[in-house]
Amino acid sequence: MGINQTIRDHFKWVMVIMVALALGGFIIMDIMTGQGSLFGNSQAVMGKIEGEKIDIRQFNSTEQMLYRGGGDSYAQRNALWNYMVENRIIREEAEDLGLGVSDEELEELIYGTDLSPIITSRFTDPATGQVDRARLSQIRQTLESDQTIDPNFKRFWEYQKGEVIKDRLQTKMMNMVAKAIYIPTWQAQMWADEQAKTRNAAYVKLPLDLIPSTDVTLSDEDYKAYLRENGDKYKQDEEVRRLQYVIFEVKPTAQDSAKILEEITNLKEEFKATDNDTLFIQNQGGTFDGAYYKRSDLSPFIADTLFKIPVGEVYGPYMEDGQYKIAKLLGRKVIPDSVRARHILIRLDQNSPPELINQAFNTIDSLKQVIESGQATFDSLAMQFGQDGTAAKGGDLGFAAPGQMVKPFNDLIFFEAEPGKLYKVATQFGVHLVEVTDRKYINNDEAVKVGYVSKYIDPGTKTQKKVQSEAMEMAETYRKWED
């Protein structure tokens, strides 16, 4: 009875907590934005959570440790503040409910068999889908030994422990709510009995469509009376119009097609001879993305041919999707079936200012020089400077299949990068310093890099004017009929 009573006493507060978490908590902000004596001893206080003052220096230090100045600063500070609010509310209410997380339980959540979802999400090898326990064990040994480790990583690990504790307490509280809300056996049985009851009934259907229409005579007044009573069913908010129209399709003629074929044929030799394929394709409105494609990924119109002709040869013209196309083979190679890579990410987004973008690229350049000079290892700098979940794993991304990563990253590691060399690439997530550490070749499939120039088979000017003239002639004839 004591435990149940405690649950009941705190139940309403638990529900309030759940709502409070969604709304950002019961926050009493005390932001200092002015000048003068008002800021005497409070200048370092950025706000209060349930009466507890939050030191702005400690807050900024935590933000720097987590994000290292990359990405959307406002969003990051807002996320950190919300976390602190939730953490304070959950811990305070958990203490009132007698809930906690012991050292042994915390150890199990971080290193044991019952891992916290936070640890699972950050230490899962994307290639295997399994938690990288070897990496966890290595970090544990490093933290427990006297080995020198980056102070920022130690701070991050302690912060992560706090996240694990918060998540565990929140789970326990949710479980208490779930267990406190129950249906008594007698009530459940009553509902089950009601659902199981059956009734016998007999009815006769009188379908109206069996009544001959000749047996019923309706006058205009009958229709009007029905419409008065049921007018709302047929009410239209917008006026409608009934119209008739004629479509004159403007289709390319045989002469139009022949002219476009001649134009693209004249480009073939120029395309073959150019030393700057990218510029030529851009000037002609063609397509080229720098990727290598296997036979199965290519159009069946050209797939076989591109694996037979020499690099630099131009195939076509050929017709596809209403266009005449020519395709130039720019490269052919065997691509790996999977690649293992590691990276150091400096976060950016589409709203990042130019100075932050320049800073990110400069940081990546500096890290590249430090690693290439042998002053530091890749994994140590990844742990110190990386701004995503792989930082704790030395930047290791595990093995990835083609197309698994975002395109710029995918194209780099599969088509350009050589193992052991460092490369810089920008993606939607920011700027990466990348190293390919391993490649697996299973099928040894060849792939090709192709550039395309195409022209749509559109109606020519003469064709368009002819159809326009026909349409105007018909319109004039119809107006005469109307008159």
CSV table of C-alpha atoms in Angstrom, one decimal:
chain,number,residue,atom,x,y,z
A,1,MET,CA,0.0,0.0,0.0
A,2,GLY,CA,2.9,2.4,0.8
A,3,ILE,CA,4.3,2.2,-2.7
A,4,ASN,CA,0.9,2.5,-4.4
A,5,GLN,CA,0.0,5.5,-2.2
A,6,THR,CA,3.3,7.2,-3.2
A,7,ILE,CA,2.5,6.6,-6.8
A,8,ARG,CA,-1.0,8.1,-6.4
A,9,ASP,CA,0.4,11.0,-4.5
A,10,HIS,CA,2.9,11.8,-7.2
A,11,PHE,CA,0.8,10.7,-10.2
A,12,LYS,CA,-0.5,14.2,-11.0
A,13,TRP,CA,3.0,15.6,-10.7
A,14,VAL,CA,4.4,13.0,-13.0
A,15,MET,CA,1.8,13.9,-15.7
A,16,VAL,CA,2.6,17.6,-15.2
A,17,ILE,CA,6.3,16.7,-15.7
A,18,MET,CA,5.5,15.0,-19.0
A,19,VAL,CA,3.7,18.1,-20.2
A,20,ALA,CA,6.4,20.4,-18.8
A,21,LEU,CA,9.1,18.5,-20.8
A,22,ALA,CA,7.2,19.1,-24.0
A,23,LEU,CA,6.7,22.8,-23.2
A,24,GLY,CA,10.3,23.4,-22.2
A,25,GLY,CA,9.7,23.1,-18.4
A,26,PHE,CA,8.9,25.6,-15.7
A,27,ILE,CA,11.6,28.1,-16.6
A,28,ILE,CA,12.1,31.3,-14.9
A,29,MET,CA,14.4,33.3,-17.2
A,30,ASP,CA,16.5,36.0,-15.9
A,31,ILE,CA,18.4,37.2,-19.0
A,32,MET,CA,20.6,40.2,-18.3
A,33,THR,CA,20.5,42.6,-21.3
A,34,GLY,CA,21.1,46.1,-19.7
A,35,GLN,CA,23.9,48.0,-18.0
A,36,GLY,CA,24.6,49.5,-14.5
A,37,SER,CA,24.4,48.3,-10.9
A,38,LEU,CA,21.7,45.8,-11.8
A,39,PHE,CA,24.5,43.6,-13.1
A,40,GLY,CA,26.7,43.6,-10.0
A,41,ASN,CA,27.0,40.0,-8.9
A,42,SER,CA,24.4,38.6,-11.4
A,43,GLN,CA,26.4,39.3,-14.6
A,44,ALA,CA,27.5,35.6,-14.8
A,45,VAL,CA,23.9,34.3,-14.4
A,46,MET,CA,22.1,33.7,-17.6
A,47,GLY,CA,18.9,32.3,-16.1
A,48,LYS,CA,17.3,30.2,-13.4
A,49,ILE,CA,15.7,26.7,-13.5
A,50,GLU,CA,13.5,26.1,-10.5
A,51,GLY,CA,15.4,28.7,-8.6
A,52,GLU,CA,18.8,27.3,-9.4
A,53,LYS,CA,21.1,29.9,-11.0
A,54,ILE,CA,22.8,28.9,-14.3
A,55,ASP,CA,26.3,30.3,-14.7
A,56,ILE,CA,26.7,31.7,-18.2
A,57,ARG,CA,30.5,30.8,-18.2
A,58,GLN,CA,29.7,27.2,-17.4
A,59,PHE,CA,27.0,27.1,-19.9
A,60,ASN,CA,29.2,28.5,-22.7
A,61,SER,CA,32.0,26.1,-21.7
A,62,THR,CA,29.6,23.2,-22.1
A,63,GLU,CA,28.3,24.5,-25.4
A,64,GLN,CA,31.9,24.8,-26.7
A,65,MET,CA,32.7,21.3,-25.5
A,66,LEU,CA,29.7,19.8,-27.3
A,67,TYR,CA,29.6,21.8,-30.5
A,68,ARG,CA,33.1,23.4,-30.8
A,69,GLY,CA,31.6,26.5,-32.4
A,70,GLY,CA,30.2,24.8,-35.4
A,71,GLY,CA,26.6,24.9,-36.8
A,72,ASP,CA,23.6,27.0,-35.8
A,73,SER,CA,24.6,28.7,-32.5
A,74,TYR,CA,21.1,29.7,-31.6
A,75,ALA,CA,19.7,26.2,-32.1
A,76,GLN,CA,22.6,24.6,-30.2
A,77,ARG,CA,22.2,27.0,-27.2
A,78,ASN,CA,18.4,26.4,-27.2
A,79,ALA,CA,18.9,22.6,-27.3
A,80,LEU,CA,21.4,22.7,-24.4
A,81,TRP,CA,19.1,25.0,-22.3
A,82,ASN,CA,16.2,22.7,-22.9
A,83,TYR,CA,18.3,19.7,-21.9
A,84,MET,CA,19.3,21.4,-18.7
A,85,VAL,CA,15.7,22.3,-17.9
A,86,GLU,CA,14.5,18.7,-18.5
A,87,ASN,CA,17.4,17.3,-16.6
A,88,ARG,CA,16.7,19.4,-13.5
A,89,ILE,CA,12.9,18.7,-13.5
A,90,ILE,CA,13.4,15.0,-14.0
A,91,ARG,CA,16.1,14.6,-11.3
A,92,GLU,CA,14.1,16.7,-8.8
A,93,GLU,CA,10.9,14.7,-9.3
A,94,ALA,CA,12.8,11.4,-9.4
A,95,GLU,CA,14.3,12.3,-6.0
A,96,ASP,CA,10.8,13.0,-4.6
A,97,LEU,CA,9.6,9.6,-5.9
A,98,GLY,CA,12.6,7.8,-4.5
A,99,LEU,CA,14.1,6.9,-7.9
A,100,GLY,CA,17.8,6.9,-8.7
A,101,VAL,CA,20.5,5.3,-10.8
A,102,SER,CA,23.2,3.4,-8.8
A,103,ASP,CA,26.9,3.3,-9.8
A,104,GLU,CA,26.5,-0.4,-10.7
A,105,GLU,CA,23.4,0.4,-12.9
A,106,LEU,CA,25.2,3.2,-14.6
A,107,GLU,CA,28.1,0.9,-15.3
A,108,GLU,CA,25.7,-1.6,-16.9
A,109,LEU,CA,24.0,1.1,-19.0
A,110,ILE,CA,27.3,2.3,-20.5
A,111,TYR,CA,29.5,-0.9,-20.7
A,112,GLY,CA,27.3,-3.8,-19.9
A,113,THR,CA,24.7,-6.0,-21.7
A,114,ASP,CA,21.7,-3.6,-21.0
A,115,LEU,CA,23.1,-0.6,-22.8
A,116,SER,CA,21.4,2.8,-22.7
A,117,PRO,CA,19.8,3.9,-26.0
A,118,ILE,CA,22.1,6.8,-26.0
A,119,ILE,CA,25.2,4.6,-26.0
A,120,THR,CA,23.7,2.3,-28.6
A,121,SER,CA,22.9,5.1,-31.0
A,122,ARG,CA,26.5,6.6,-30.7
A,123,PHE,CA,28.5,3.4,-30.8
A,124,THR,CA,26.7,1.3,-33.4
A,125,ASP,CA,28.8,0.2,-36.3
A,126,PRO,CA,26.8,1.2,-39.4
A,127,ALA,CA,28.4,-1.7,-41.4
A,128,THR,CA,27.3,-4.5,-39.0
A,129,GLY,CA,24.4,-2.8,-37.1
A,130,GLN,CA,26.0,-4.0,-33.9
A,131,VAL,CA,27.4,-2.0,-31.0
A,132,ASP,CA,31.2,-1.5,-31.3
A,133,ARG,CA,32.0,-3.0,-27.9
A,134,ALA,CA,35.7,-3.1,-28.6
A,135,ARG,CA,35.7,0.7,-28.9
A,136,LEU,CA,33.7,1.0,-25.7
A,137,SER,CA,36.2,-1.3,-23.9
A,138,GLN,CA,39.1,0.8,-25.2
A,139,ILE,CA,37.6,4.0,-24.0
A,140,ARG,CA,36.9,2.4,-20.6
A,141,GLN,CA,40.5,1.2,-20.2
A,142,THR,CA,41.8,4.7,-21.2
A,143,LEU,CA,39.6,6.5,-18.7
A,144,GLU,CA,40.4,4.1,-15.9
A,145,SER,CA,44.1,4.1,-16.5
A,146,ASP,CA,46.6,7.0,-16.1
A,147,GLN,CA,46.9,7.5,-19.8
A,148,THR,CA,46.8,11.1,-21.0
A,149,ILE,CA,43.5,11.8,-22.7
A,150,ASP,CA,42.0,15.0,-24.1
A,151,PRO,CA,40.3,16.9,-21.2
A,152,ASN,CA,37.5,17.9,-23.5
A,153,PHE,CA,36.8,14.2,-24.1
A,154,LYS,CA,36.7,13.5,-20.4
A,155,ARG,CA,34.2,16.3,-20.0
A,156,PHE,CA,32.1,14.9,-22.9
A,157,TRP,CA,32.1,11.5,-21.3
A,158,GLU,CA,30.9,12.9,-17.9
A,159,TYR,CA,28.2,14.9,-19.8
A,160,GLN,CA,27.2,11.7,-21.6
A,161,LYS,CA,26.9,9.9,-18.2
A,162,GLY,CA,24.4,12.7,-17.2
A,163,GLU,CA,22.5,12.0,-20.4
A,164,VAL,CA,22.3,8.3,-19.6
A,165,ILE,CA,21.1,9.0,-16.1
A,166,LYS,CA,18.5,11.4,-17.3
A,167,ASP,CA,17.2,8.9,-19.9
A,168,ARG,CA,17.1,6.1,-17.3
A,169,LEU,CA,15.2,8.2,-14.7
A,170,GLN,CA,12.7,9.3,-17.4
A,171,THR,CA,12.1,5.7,-18.4
A,172,LYS,CA,11.5,4.7,-14.8
A,173,MET,CA,9.0,7.5,-14.3
A,174,MET,CA,7.2,6.6,-17.4
A,175,ASN,CA,7.0,3.0,-16.3
A,176,MET,CA,5.6,4.1,-12.9
A,177,VAL,CA,2.9,6.0,-14.8
A,178,ALA,CA,2.1,3.0,-16.9
A,179,LYS,CA,1.9,0.7,-13.9
A,180,ALA,CA,-0.2,3.2,-11.9
A,181,ILE,CA,-2.8,3.3,-14.6
A,182,TYR,CA,-4.6,0.0,-14.7
A,183,ILE,CA,-8.1,-1.5,-15.2
A,184,PRO,CA,-9.4,-3.7,-12.3
A,185,THR,CA,-10.1,-7.3,-13.2
A,186,TRP,CA,-13.8,-7.0,-12.6
A,187,GLN,CA,-14.1,-4.0,-14.9
A,188,ALA,CA,-12.0,-5.7,-17.6
A,189,GLN,CA,-14.2,-8.8,-17.3
A,190,MET,CA,-17.4,-6.7,-17.5
A,191,TRP,CA,-16.2,-5.1,-20.8
A,192,ALA,CA,-15.2,-8.4,-22.2
A,193,ASP,CA,-18.6,-9.8,-21.4
A,194,GLU,CA,-20.4,-6.9,-23.0
A,195,GLN,CA,-18.3,-7.4,-26.1
A,196,ALA,CA,-19.1,-11.1,-26.2
A,197,LYS,CA,-22.8,-10.7,-26.0
A,198,THR,CA,-24.9,-11.4,-29.1
A,199,ARG,CA,-28.4,-10.5,-30.1
A,200,ASN,CA,-30.7,-12.1,-32.7
A,201,ALA,CA,-32.6,-9.8,-35.0
A,202,ALA,CA,-34.7,-10.1,-38.1
A,203,TYR,CA,-35.3,-7.4,-40.7
A,204,VAL,CA,-36.7,-6.9,-44.1
A,205,LYS,CA,-35.0,-4.8,-46.8
A,206,LEU,CA,-37.3,-2.9,-49.1
A,207,PRO,CA,-35.0,-1.6,-51.9
A,208,LEU,CA,-36.4,1.5,-53.7
A,209,ASP,CA,-35.1,0.4,-57.0
A,210,LEU,CA,-37.7,-2.4,-57.1
A,211,ILE,CA,-40.5,0.2,-57.3
A,212,PRO,CA,-41.2,0.9,-61.0
A,213,SER,CA,-40.7,4.5,-61.9
A,214,THR,CA,-44.1,4.5,-63.7
A,215,ASP,CA,-45.8,3.9,-60.3
A,216,VAL,CA,-44.6,7.2,-59.0
A,217,THR,CA,-45.3,10.6,-60.5
A,218,LEU,CA,-43.3,13.6,-59.3
A,219,SER,CA,-44.2,17.2,-60.2
A,220,ASP,CA,-42.0,20.3,-60.4
A,221,GLU,CA,-43.5,21.3,-57.0
A,222,ASP,CA,-42.2,18.0,-55.5
A,223,TYR,CA,-38.7,18.7,-56.7
A,224,LYS,CA,-38.8,22.3,-55.5
A,225,ALA,CA,-40.1,21.1,-52.1
A,226,TYR,CA,-37.3,18.5,-51.8
A,227,LEU,CA,-34.7,21.1,-52.8
A,228,ARG,CA,-36.1,23.6,-50.1
A,229,GLU,CA,-35.7,20.9,-47.4
A,230,ASN,CA,-32.4,19.6,-48.6
A,231,GLY,CA,-30.8,22.6,-50.2
A,232,ASP,CA,-27.7,22.5,-47.9
A,233,LYS,CA,-26.7,19.2,-49.4
A,234,TYR,CA,-26.3,20.8,-52.9
A,235,LYS,CA,-25.0,24.2,-51.9
A,236,GLN,CA,-21.8,25.2,-53.7
A,237,ASP,CA,-19.5,27.8,-52.1
A,238,GLU,CA,-18.0,28.7,-55.5
A,239,GLU,CA,-19.7,29.4,-58.7
A,240,VAL,CA,-19.1,27.0,-61.5
A,241,ARG,CA,-19.2,27.3,-65.3
A,242,ARG,CA,-19.6,24.8,-68.0
A,243,LEU,CA,-17.4,25.2,-71.1
A,244,GLN,CA,-16.3,23.5,-74.2
A,245,TYR,CA,-12.8,23.8,-75.6
A,246,VAL,CA,-10.5,22.4,-78.3
A,247,ILE,CA,-6.9,21.5,-77.8
A,248,PHE,CA,-4.4,22.1,-80.6
A,249,GLU,CA,-1.4,19.9,-79.9
A,250,VAL,CA,1.9,21.3,-81.1
A,251,LYS,CA,4.0,18.3,-82.0
A,252,PRO,CA,7.4,18.3,-83.7
A,253,THR,CA,7.3,17.4,-87.3
A,254,ALA,CA,9.7,15.1,-89.1
A,255,GLN,CA,11.5,18.2,-90.3
A,256,ASP,CA,11.9,19.5,-86.7
A,257,SER,CA,13.3,16.1,-85.6
A,258,ALA,CA,15.8,16.0,-88.5
A,259,LYS,CA,17.0,19.6,-87.8
A,260,ILE,CA,17.7,18.8,-84.1
A,261,LEU,CA,19.4,15.5,-85.0
A,262,GLU,CA,21.7,17.5,-87.4
A,263,GLU,CA,22.5,20.0,-84.6
A,264,ILE,CA,23.5,17.4,-82.1
A,265,THR,CA,25.4,15.4,-84.7
A,266,ASN,CA,27.5,18.4,-85.4
A,267,LEU,CA,28.5,18.6,-81.7
A,268,LYS,CA,29.8,15.0,-81.6
A,269,GLU,CA,33.3,15.6,-83.0
A,270,GLU,CA,33.7,18.8,-80.9
A,271,PHE,CA,32.7,16.9,-77.8
A,272,LYS,CA,35.2,14.2,-78.6
A,273,ALA,CA,38.0,16.6,-79.2
A,274,THR,CA,37.5,18.9,-76.2
A,275,ASP,CA,40.1,18.9,-73.3
A,276,ASN,CA,37.6,20.4,-70.9
A,277,ASP,CA,34.6,18.0,-70.8
A,278,THR,CA,33.0,19.7,-67.8
A,279,LEU,CA,32.9,23.1,-69.4
A,280,PHE,CA,31.7,21.8,-72.7
A,281,ILE,CA,28.9,19.9,-71.1
A,282,GLN,CA,27.9,22.9,-69.0
A,283,ASN,CA,27.9,25.2,-72.1
A,284,GLN,CA,25.6,22.8,-74.0
A,285,GLY,CA,23.2,22.3,-71.1
A,286,GLY,CA,24.3,18.7,-70.6
A,287,THR,CA,24.6,16.5,-67.5
A,288,PHE,CA,27.6,15.2,-65.6
A,289,ASP,CA,27.9,14.4,-62.0
A,290,GLY,CA,31.4,12.8,-61.8
A,291,ALA,CA,30.1,9.4,-60.4
A,292,TYR,CA,30.8,6.0,-61.8
A,293,TYR,CA,27.9,3.7,-62.7
A,294,LYS,CA,27.6,0.0,-63.1
A,295,ARG,CA,26.0,-1.6,-66.1
A,296,SER,CA,22.7,-2.1,-64.3
A,297,ASP,CA,22.5,1.6,-63.4
A,298,LEU,CA,22.8,2.8,-67.0
A,299,SER,CA,20.1,3.2,-69.6
A,300,PRO,CA,19.7,0.0,-71.7
A,301,PHE,CA,20.1,2.2,-74.8
A,302,ILE,CA,23.9,2.6,-74.1
A,303,ALA,CA,24.9,0.2,-71.3
A,304,ASP,CA,26.5,-2.4,-73.4
A,305,THR,CA,28.2,0.0,-75.8
A,306,LEU,CA,29.9,2.1,-73.0
A,307,PHE,CA,31.6,-1.0,-71.7
A,308,LYS,CA,33.1,-1.8,-75.2
A,309,ILE,CA,34.3,1.6,-76.5
A,310,PRO,CA,37.6,3.2,-75.4
A,311,VAL,CA,37.7,6.1,-72.9
A,312,GLY,CA,37.3,9.4,-74.7
A,313,GLU,CA,34.9,8.0,-77.4
A,314,VAL,CA,31.5,9.6,-78.0
A,315,TYR,CA,28.5,7.4,-78.6
A,316,GLY,CA,25.4,8.5,-80.5
A,317,PRO,CA,23.3,10.3,-81.3
A,318,TYR,CA,20.5,8.1,-79.9
A,319,MET,CA,16.9,8.9,-79.0
A,320,GLU,CA,15.6,8.5,-75.4
A,321,ASP,CA,12.8,10.2,-73.5
A,322,GLY,CA,12.0,12.6,-76.3
A,323,GLN,CA,15.6,13.7,-76.7
A,324,TYR,CA,18.5,13.2,-79.0
A,325,LYS,CA,21.6,12.4,-76.9
A,326,ILE,CA,25.3,11.9,-77.2
A,327,ALA,CA,27.4,10.3,-74.4
A,328,LYS,CA,31.1,10.5,-73.9
A,329,LEU,CA,33.0,7.8,-71.9
A,330,LEU,CA,35.1,9.7,-69.4
A,331,GLY,CA,36.5,6.9,-67.3
A,332,ARG,CA,36.2,3.2,-66.5
A,333,LYS,CA,37.4,1.4,-63.4
A,334,VAL,CA,36.6,-1.4,-61.0
A,335,ILE,CA,34.9,0.1,-57.9
A,336,PRO,CA,34.8,-1.5,-54.4
A,337,ASP,CA,31.7,-3.2,-53.1
A,338,SER,CA,32.2,-1.5,-49.7
A,339,VAL,CA,34.6,1.1,-48.2
A,340,ARG,CA,35.6,1.8,-44.7
A,341,ALA,CA,36.4,5.4,-43.9
A,342,ARG,CA,36.9,7.8,-41.0
A,343,HIS,CA,36.3,11.5,-40.8
A,344,ILE,CA,36.5,14.6,-38.8
A,345,LEU,CA,33.4,16.8,-39.2
A,346,ILE,CA,33.2,20.5,-38.6
A,347,ARG,CA,29.5,21.2,-38.7
A,348,LEU,CA,27.9,23.9,-40.9
A,349,ASP,CA,24.5,24.4,-42.3
A,350,GLN,CA,22.9,26.5,-45.0
A,351,ASN,CA,22.5,29.5,-42.7
A,352,SER,CA,26.2,29.5,-41.6
A,353,PRO,CA,27.8,32.9,-42.1
A,354,PRO,CA,30.8,33.2,-44.5
A,355,GLU,CA,33.3,33.8,-41.6
A,356,LEU,CA,32.2,30.5,-40.0
A,357,ILE,CA,32.5,28.7,-43.3
A,358,ASN,CA,36.0,30.0,-43.8
A,359,GLN,CA,36.9,29.1,-40.2
A,360,ALA,CA,35.7,25.5,-40.8
A,361,PHE,CA,37.7,25.0,-43.9
A,362,ASN,CA,40.8,26.5,-42.2
A,363,THR,CA,40.4,24.2,-39.3
A,364,ILE,CA,40.2,21.2,-41.6
A,365,ASP,CA,43.3,22.4,-43.5
A,366,SER,CA,45.2,22.7,-40.2
A,367,LEU,CA,44.1,19.3,-39.0
A,368,LYS,CA,45.2,17.8,-42.4
A,369,GLN,CA,48.7,19.4,-42.0
A,370,VAL,CA,49.1,18.2,-38.4
A,371,ILE,CA,48.2,14.6,-39.3
A,372,GLU,CA,50.4,14.5,-42.5
A,373,SER,CA,53.3,15.9,-40.5
A,374,GLY,CA,53.0,13.1,-37.9
A,375,GLN,CA,52.4,15.5,-35.0
A,376,ALA,CA,49.1,13.8,-34.1
A,377,THR,CA,47.1,10.8,-35.1
A,378,PHE,CA,43.8,10.9,-37.0
A,379,ASP,CA,41.7,9.3,-34.3
A,380,SER,CA,43.1,11.5,-31.5
A,381,LEU,CA,42.2,14.6,-33.4
A,382,ALA,CA,38.8,13.2,-34.4
A,383,MET,CA,38.0,12.7,-30.7
A,384,GLN,CA,39.1,16.2,-29.9
A,385,PHE,CA,37.6,18.1,-32.9
A,386,GLY,CA,34.9,15.9,-34.4
A,387,GLN,CA,31.4,17.3,-34.0
A,388,ASP,CA,29.3,14.2,-34.6
A,389,GLY,CA,28.6,10.9,-32.9
A,390,THR,CA,31.7,9.2,-34.5
A,391,ALA,CA,34.1,11.5,-32.6
A,392,ALA,CA,34.1,9.1,-29.6
A,393,LYS,CA,35.1,6.3,-32.1
A,394,GLY,CA,38.0,8.2,-33.6
A,395,GLY,CA,35.8,9.3,-36.5
A,396,ASP,CA,35.3,5.7,-37.7
A,397,LEU,CA,32.3,5.3,-39.9
A,398,GLY,CA,32.7,1.5,-40.5
A,399,PHE,CA,32.0,-0.1,-43.8
A,400,ALA,CA,29.5,1.5,-46.2
A,401,ALA,CA,28.0,0.3,-49.4
A,402,PRO,CA,27.7,2.5,-52.5
A,403,GLY,CA,24.9,5.1,-52.1
A,404,GLN,CA,24.8,4.8,-48.3
A,405,MET,CA,26.5,8.1,-47.7
A,406,VAL,CA,25.4,11.5,-49.0
A,407,LYS,CA,26.5,12.0,-52.6
A,408,PRO,CA,29.6,14.2,-52.3
A,409,PHE,CA,31.0,12.0,-49.5
A,410,ASN,CA,30.0,8.8,-51.4
A,411,ASP,CA,31.6,9.9,-54.6
A,412,LEU,CA,34.8,10.8,-52.8
A,413,ILE,CA,35.4,7.5,-50.9
A,414,PHE,CA,34.3,5.2,-53.8
A,415,PHE,CA,35.6,7.0,-56.9
A,416,GLU,CA,38.4,9.3,-55.9
A,417,ALA,CA,40.1,8.6,-52.6
A,418,GLU,CA,43.1,6.3,-52.2
A,419,PRO,CA,43.6,4.5,-48.8
A,420,GLY,CA,45.9,6.3,-46.4
A,421,LYS,CA,45.5,9.7,-48.1
A,422,LEU,CA,43.6,12.6,-46.6
A,423,TYR,CA,40.8,14.5,-48.5
A,424,LYS,CA,38.6,17.4,-47.8
A,425,VAL,CA,34.9,17.4,-48.9
A,426,ALA,CA,31.9,19.6,-48.1
A,427,THR,CA,28.4,18.2,-47.6
A,428,GLN,CA,25.1,19.4,-46.2
A,429,PHE,CA,26.4,18.5,-42.8
A,430,GLY,CA,29.6,20.6,-42.9
A,431,VAL,CA,33.2,20.1,-43.9
A,432,HIS,CA,34.9,16.7,-43.5
A,433,LEU,CA,38.5,15.6,-43.4
A,434,VAL,CA,38.3,12.1,-44.8
A,435,GLU,CA,40.5,9.0,-44.9
A,436,VAL,CA,39.7,5.7,-46.5
A,437,THR,CA,41.1,2.9,-44.3
A,438,ASP,CA,39.9,-0.2,-46.1
A,439,ARG,CA,38.2,-1.4,-49.3
A,440,LYS,CA,36.5,-4.7,-50.1
A,441,TYR,CA,36.2,-6.1,-53.6
A,442,ILE,CA,33.8,-9.0,-54.0
A,443,ASN,CA,32.3,-8.8,-57.4
A,444,ASN,CA,35.0,-6.8,-59.1
A,445,ASP,CA,32.4,-5.1,-61.2
A,446,GLU,CA,33.5,-2.4,-63.7
A,447,ALA,CA,31.8,1.0,-63.7
A,448,VAL,CA,32.0,3.9,-66.1
A,449,LYS,CA,31.9,7.7,-65.8
A,450,VAL,CA,29.8,9.3,-68.5
A,451,GLY,CA,29.0,12.8,-69.6
A,452,TYR,CA,25.9,13.6,-71.6
A,453,VAL,CA,24.8,16.3,-74.1
A,454,SER,CA,21.2,16.2,-75.1
A,455,LYS,CA,18.6,18.3,-77.1
A,456,TYR,CA,14.8,17.9,-76.7
A,457,ILE,CA,12.9,17.2,-79.9
A,458,ASP,CA,10.7,20.3,-79.7
A,459,PRO,CA,8.5,21.8,-82.4
A,460,GLY,CA,10.2,24.4,-84.5
A,461,THR,CA,9.1,28.0,-84.9
A,462,LYS,CA,7.4,27.3,-88.2
A,463,THR,CA,5.5,24.4,-86.7
A,464,GLN,CA,4.3,26.5,-83.7
A,465,LYS,CA,3.2,29.3,-86.0
A,466,LYS,CA,1.3,26.9,-88.2
A,467,VAL,CA,-0.7,25.4,-85.3
A,468,GLN,CA,-1.3,28.9,-83.9
A,469,SER,CA,-2.7,30.0,-87.2
A,470,GLU,CA,-5.0,27.0,-87.3
A,471,ALA,CA,-6.3,27.8,-83.8
A,472,MET,CA,-7.0,31.4,-84.7
A,473,GLU,CA,-8.7,30.4,-87.9
A,474,MET,CA,-11.1,28.1,-86.0
A,475,ALA,CA,-11.7,30.7,-83.3
A,476,GLU,CA,-12.7,33.2,-86.0
A,477,THR,CA,-15.0,30.7,-87.7
A,478,TYR,CA,-16.7,30.0,-84.4
A,479,ARG,CA,-17.3,33.6,-83.7
A,480,LYS,CA,-19.0,34.0,-87.2
A,481,TRP,CA,-21.3,31.1,-86.3
A,482,GLU,CA,-22.2,32.8,-83.0
A,483,ASP,CA,-23.0,36.0,-84.8
